[in-house]
mmCIF file of C-alpha atoms in Angstrom:
data_model
loop_
_atom_site.group_PDB
_atom_site.id
_atom_site.type_symbol
_atom_site.label_atom_id
_atom_site.label_comp_id
_atom_site.label_asym_id
_atom_site.label_seq_id
_atom_site.Cartn_x
_atom_site.Cartn_y
_atom_site.Cartn_z
ATOM 1 C CA UNK A 1496 6.692 26.179 12.691
ATOM 2 C CA UNK A 1497 5.313 23.150 14.046
ATOM 3 C CA UNK A 1498 5.877 21.081 17.227
ATOM 4 C CA UNK A 1499 7.308 17.707 16.288
ATOM 5 C CA UNK A 1500 7.419 14.160 17.869
ATOM 6 C CA UNK A 1501 9.906 11.756 16.036
ATOM 7 C CA UNK A 1502 9.384 7.841 17.354
ATOM 8 C CA UNK A 1503 12.996 6.437 16.780
ATOM 9 C CA UNK A 1504 16.135 7.704 16.803
ATOM 10 C CA UNK A 1505 17.831 5.032 14.433
ATOM 11 C CA UNK A 1506 19.083 6.417 10.922
ATOM 12 C CA UNK A 1507 15.390 7.118 9.476
ATOM 13 C CA UNK A 1508 14.462 9.048 12.654
ATOM 14 C CA UNK A 1509 17.598 11.285 12.903
ATOM 15 C CA UNK A 1510 17.157 11.847 9.347
ATOM 16 C CA UNK A 1511 13.888 12.754 9.238
ATOM 17 C CA UNK A 1512 13.926 14.761 12.692
ATOM 18 C CA UNK A 1513 17.257 16.683 11.313
ATOM 19 C CA UNK A 1514 14.814 17.726 7.727
ATOM 20 C CA UNK A 1515 12.119 18.954 10.054
ATOM 21 C CA UNK A 1516 14.846 20.735 12.327
ATOM 22 C CA UNK A 1517 16.348 22.725 9.274
ATOM 23 C CA UNK A 1518 13.295 23.770 8.159
ATOM 24 C CA UNK A 1519 12.288 25.484 11.333
ATOM 25 C CA UNK A 1520 10.644 23.073 13.081
ATOM 26 C CA UNK A 1521 10.926 22.135 17.136
ATOM 27 C CA UNK A 1522 11.855 18.523 17.274
ATOM 28 C CA UNK A 1523 11.658 15.606 20.309
ATOM 29 C CA UNK A 1524 12.861 12.486 19.583
ATOM 30 C CA UNK A 1525 11.357 9.207 21.701
ATOM 31 C CA UNK A 1526 13.460 6.257 21.857
ATOM 32 C CA UNK A 1527 12.370 2.472 22.816
ATOM 33 C CA UNK A 1528 13.972 3.208 26.294
ATOM 34 C CA UNK A 1529 12.766 6.206 27.106
ATOM 35 C CA UNK A 1530 9.576 7.129 28.874
ATOM 36 C CA UNK A 1531 5.746 8.452 28.129
ATOM 37 C CA UNK A 1532 6.180 11.965 26.782
ATOM 38 C CA UNK A 1533 4.312 14.978 25.074
ATOM 39 C CA UNK A 1534 3.489 15.195 21.732
ATOM 40 C CA UNK A 1535 3.705 17.282 18.979
ATOM 41 C CA UNK A 1536 1.130 18.111 16.607
ATOM 42 C CA UNK A 1537 2.933 16.137 13.963
ATOM 43 C CA UNK A 1538 3.999 12.845 14.902
ATOM 44 C CA UNK A 1539 6.472 10.505 12.866
ATOM 45 C CA UNK A 1540 6.439 6.716 13.347
ATOM 46 C CA UNK A 1541 10.346 6.243 12.487
ATOM 47 C CA UNK A 1542 10.027 2.639 13.542
ATOM 48 C CA UNK A 1543 9.900 -0.988 12.694
ATOM 49 C CA UNK A 1544 6.218 -1.940 11.633
ATOM 50 C CA UNK A 1545 6.570 -4.427 14.522
ATOM 51 C CA UNK A 1546 6.988 -1.668 17.188
ATOM 52 C CA UNK A 1547 4.179 0.414 15.955
ATOM 53 C CA UNK A 1548 1.036 -1.585 17.981
ATOM 54 C CA UNK A 1549 3.339 -0.783 21.400
ATOM 55 C CA UNK A 1550 3.476 3.114 20.548
ATOM 56 C CA UNK A 1551 -0.402 3.210 19.761
ATOM 57 C CA UNK A 1552 -1.317 1.356 22.851
ATOM 58 C CA UNK A 1553 0.610 3.238 24.838
ATOM 59 C CA UNK A 1554 -0.352 6.784 23.077
ATOM 60 C CA UNK A 1555 -3.825 6.195 22.048
ATOM 61 C CA UNK A 1556 -5.391 9.006 24.154
ATOM 62 C CA UNK A 1557 -2.489 11.443 23.110
ATOM 63 C CA UNK A 1558 -2.804 10.621 19.323
ATOM 64 C CA UNK A 1559 -5.995 11.460 18.726
ATOM 65 C CA UNK A 1560 -6.506 14.716 16.597
ATOM 66 C CA UNK A 1561 -2.661 14.170 15.846
ATOM 67 C CA UNK A 1562 -1.196 14.025 12.183
ATOM 68 C CA UNK A 1563 0.728 10.842 12.293
ATOM 69 C CA UNK A 1564 3.499 10.158 9.657
ATOM 70 C CA UNK A 1565 4.168 6.456 9.008
ATOM 71 C CA UNK A 1566 7.204 5.437 7.247
ATOM 72 C CA UNK A 1567 6.993 2.053 7.658
ATOM 73 C CA UNK A 1568 7.436 -0.850 5.069
ATOM 74 C CA UNK A 1569 5.354 -3.662 7.133
ATOM 75 C CA UNK A 1570 7.995 -6.372 5.376
ATOM 76 C CA UNK A 1571 7.799 -9.759 6.288
ATOM 77 C CA UNK A 1572 11.484 -10.080 7.333
ATOM 78 C CA UNK A 1573 11.517 -13.649 8.264
ATOM 79 C CA UNK A 1574 10.941 -14.277 4.141
ATOM 80 C CA UNK A 1575 11.521 -11.039 2.302
ATOM 81 C CA UNK A 1576 8.999 -12.466 0.212
ATOM 82 C CA UNK A 1577 6.165 -10.031 1.033
ATOM 83 C CA UNK A 1578 4.159 -7.516 3.222
ATOM 84 C CA UNK A 1579 2.648 -8.273 6.660
ATOM 85 C CA UNK A 1580 -0.533 -6.748 6.451
ATOM 86 C CA UNK A 1581 -3.496 -7.603 3.969
ATOM 87 C CA UNK A 1582 -3.248 -7.638 0.588
ATOM 88 C CA UNK A 1583 -6.336 -4.905 0.149
ATOM 89 C CA UNK A 1584 -4.810 -2.414 2.839
ATOM 90 C CA UNK A 1585 -1.378 -1.051 4.469
ATOM 91 C CA UNK A 1586 0.182 0.012 7.525
ATOM 92 C CA UNK A 1587 -0.803 3.026 6.878
ATOM 93 C CA UNK A 1588 -4.324 1.795 6.945
ATOM 94 C CA UNK A 1589 -4.146 -0.160 9.701
ATOM 95 C CA UNK A 1590 -2.834 2.662 11.650
ATOM 96 C CA UNK A 1591 -5.458 4.875 10.927
ATOM 97 C CA UNK A 1592 -8.353 2.477 11.774
ATOM 98 C CA UNK A 1593 -6.746 2.066 15.284
ATOM 99 C CA UNK A 1594 -6.079 5.867 16.124
ATOM 100 C CA UNK A 1595 -9.905 7.403 16.381
ATOM 101 C CA UNK A 1596 -9.299 10.972 15.498
ATOM 102 C CA UNK A 1597 -5.695 11.252 13.984
ATOM 103 C CA UNK A 1598 -4.657 11.646 9.877
ATOM 104 C CA UNK A 1599 -2.351 9.130 9.176
ATOM 105 C CA UNK A 1600 -0.091 10.007 5.811
ATOM 106 C CA UNK A 1601 2.048 7.690 4.160
ATOM 107 C CA UNK A 1602 5.761 8.901 3.850
ATOM 108 C CA UNK A 1603 9.312 8.664 3.766
ATOM 109 C CA UNK A 1604 9.271 5.041 3.694
ATOM 110 C CA UNK A 1605 10.190 5.527 -0.638
ATOM 111 C CA UNK A 1606 13.524 6.654 0.814
ATOM 112 C CA UNK A 1607 16.602 5.432 2.304
ATOM 113 C CA UNK A 1608 18.146 7.625 5.795
ATOM 114 C CA UNK A 1609 21.198 8.256 3.257
ATOM 115 C CA UNK A 1610 19.290 9.680 0.726
ATOM 116 C CA UNK A 1611 16.922 12.180 3.213
ATOM 117 C CA UNK A 1612 20.075 13.355 4.696
ATOM 118 C CA UNK A 1613 22.046 13.540 1.728
ATOM 119 C CA UNK A 1614 19.105 15.374 0.223
ATOM 120 C CA UNK A 1615 19.921 13.569 -3.044
ATOM 121 C CA UNK A 1616 19.632 10.098 -4.963
ATOM 122 C CA UNK A 1617 21.898 10.169 -7.724
ATOM 123 C CA UNK A 1618 21.818 13.792 -9.293
ATOM 124 C CA UNK A 1619 18.474 14.119 -8.293
ATOM 125 C CA UNK A 1620 17.209 15.964 -5.465
ATOM 126 C CA UNK A 1621 15.430 13.299 -3.182
ATOM 127 C CA UNK A 1622 11.320 13.566 -3.136
ATOM 128 C CA UNK A 1623 9.349 12.765 -0.284
ATOM 129 C CA UNK A 1624 6.070 11.112 -1.957
ATOM 130 C CA UNK A 1625 3.184 11.786 0.824
ATOM 131 C CA UNK A 1626 -0.159 10.088 0.494
ATOM 132 C CA UNK A 1627 -3.076 10.703 3.041
ATOM 133 C CA UNK A 1628 -5.671 13.252 3.661
ATOM 134 C CA UNK A 1629 -5.432 16.615 1.687
ATOM 135 C CA UNK A 1630 -5.186 19.020 5.018
ATOM 136 C CA UNK A 1631 -2.863 16.937 6.463
ATOM 137 C CA UNK A 1632 -0.775 16.555 3.572
ATOM 138 C CA UNK A 1633 -0.646 20.374 3.484
ATOM 139 C CA UNK A 1634 0.498 20.903 7.090
ATOM 140 C CA UNK A 1635 3.247 18.031 6.659
ATOM 141 C CA UNK A 1636 4.401 19.968 3.121
ATOM 142 C CA UNK A 1637 4.592 23.292 4.662
ATOM 143 C CA UNK A 1638 6.661 21.624 8.338
ATOM 144 C CA UNK A 1639 9.110 20.423 5.611
ATOM 145 C CA UNK A 1640 9.318 23.790 3.531
ATOM 146 C CA UNK A 1641 12.622 24.766 3.565
ATOM 147 C CA UNK A 1642 14.580 21.200 4.069
ATOM 148 C CA UNK A 1643 16.015 21.168 0.610
ATOM 149 C CA UNK A 1644 13.667 18.331 -0.202
ATOM 150 C CA UNK A 1645 10.932 17.754 -3.024
ATOM 151 C CA UNK A 1646 7.267 16.894 -2.716
ATOM 152 C CA UNK A 1647 4.829 14.773 -4.531
ATOM 153 C CA UNK A 1648 1.766 14.582 -3.301
ATOM 154 C CA UNK A 1649 0.531 10.697 -4.023
ATOM 155 C CA UNK A 1650 -3.097 11.068 -3.963
ATOM 156 C CA UNK A 1651 -5.371 9.548 -1.245
ATOM 157 C CA UNK A 1652 -4.149 7.609 1.932
ATOM 158 C CA UNK A 1653 -5.581 4.255 -0.311
ATOM 159 C CA UNK A 1654 -2.343 5.040 -2.453
ATOM 160 C CA UNK A 1655 -0.041 3.550 0.572
ATOM 161 C CA UNK A 1656 -0.465 0.234 -0.146
ATOM 162 C CA UNK A 1657 1.540 0.997 -3.733
ATOM 163 C CA UNK A 1658 4.383 3.224 -1.746
ATOM 164 C CA UNK A 1659 4.558 0.311 0.537
ATOM 165 C CA UNK A 1660 5.217 -1.888 -2.508
ATOM 166 C CA UNK A 1661 7.763 0.468 -3.559
ATOM 167 C CA UNK A 1662 9.527 0.464 -0.814
ATOM 168 C CA UNK A 1663 10.233 -3.077 -0.413
ATOM 169 C CA UNK A 1664 11.076 -3.264 -4.163
ATOM 170 C CA UNK A 1665 13.717 -1.220 -3.179
ATOM 171 C CA UNK A 1666 14.554 -2.368 0.178
ATOM 172 C CA UNK A 1667 14.754 -5.863 -1.179
ATOM 173 C CA UNK A 1668 17.191 -4.546 -4.187
ATOM 174 C CA UNK A 1669 19.385 -3.009 -1.274
ATOM 175 C CA UNK A 1670 19.613 -6.303 0.448
ATOM 176 C CA UNK A 1671 20.186 -8.196 -2.551
ATOM 177 C CA UNK A 1672 22.999 -5.512 -3.315
ATOM 178 C CA UNK A 1673 21.263 -4.639 -6.471
ATOM 179 C CA UNK A 1674 21.308 -0.970 -5.672
ATOM 180 C CA UNK A 1675 23.381 0.551 -3.016
ATOM 181 C CA UNK A 1676 21.832 1.820 0.617
ATOM 182 C CA UNK A 1677 22.599 5.251 -0.653
ATOM 183 C CA UNK A 1678 20.634 5.189 -3.846
ATOM 184 C CA UNK A 1679 17.406 4.260 -4.415
ATOM 185 C CA UNK A 1680 14.646 5.061 -6.518
ATOM 186 C CA UNK A 1681 14.028 9.181 -7.865
ATOM 187 C CA UNK A 1682 11.573 10.810 -8.872
ATOM 188 C CA UNK A 1683 12.173 13.329 -11.839
ATOM 189 C CA UNK A 1684 9.622 15.674 -12.771
#
């Protein structure tokens, strides 16, 4: 059992927190209007990418030594025409550079909240793709064991850029109503 802190109480934060709870973990939520709180061993950033710097500046010391799960897709929402991080980086890598001693994992950004809550993408079980340091991913995977989701190791944190591109494509397809927000990409093994 792990202690999980979820920043964000929206659809994604609630779905992710619910999965961790279902797997037997203790989950605490922190919303944008909540005061500063103690953090669990795994910290989930279920907030827009633009909100991440504020969380980091408020909790920089407390985040050291934690596993940080970055679910953000750093989409340029003004133009919907690209990502706002450098072409050779990712939101997860930018976060890793700002939080000394933490281990950042990129995960959940290729899933919609509804597919996490239902645990289904079409006729397939929802799969969480995760990129990051091996020991951190093993701890993360163990904390999700019993949630009813599939897990695929997407490699090192450098693969976060590709996961963010997949997330971006999925979001733009849903925004253009080419796919439903209750659908998305499935991983079939």
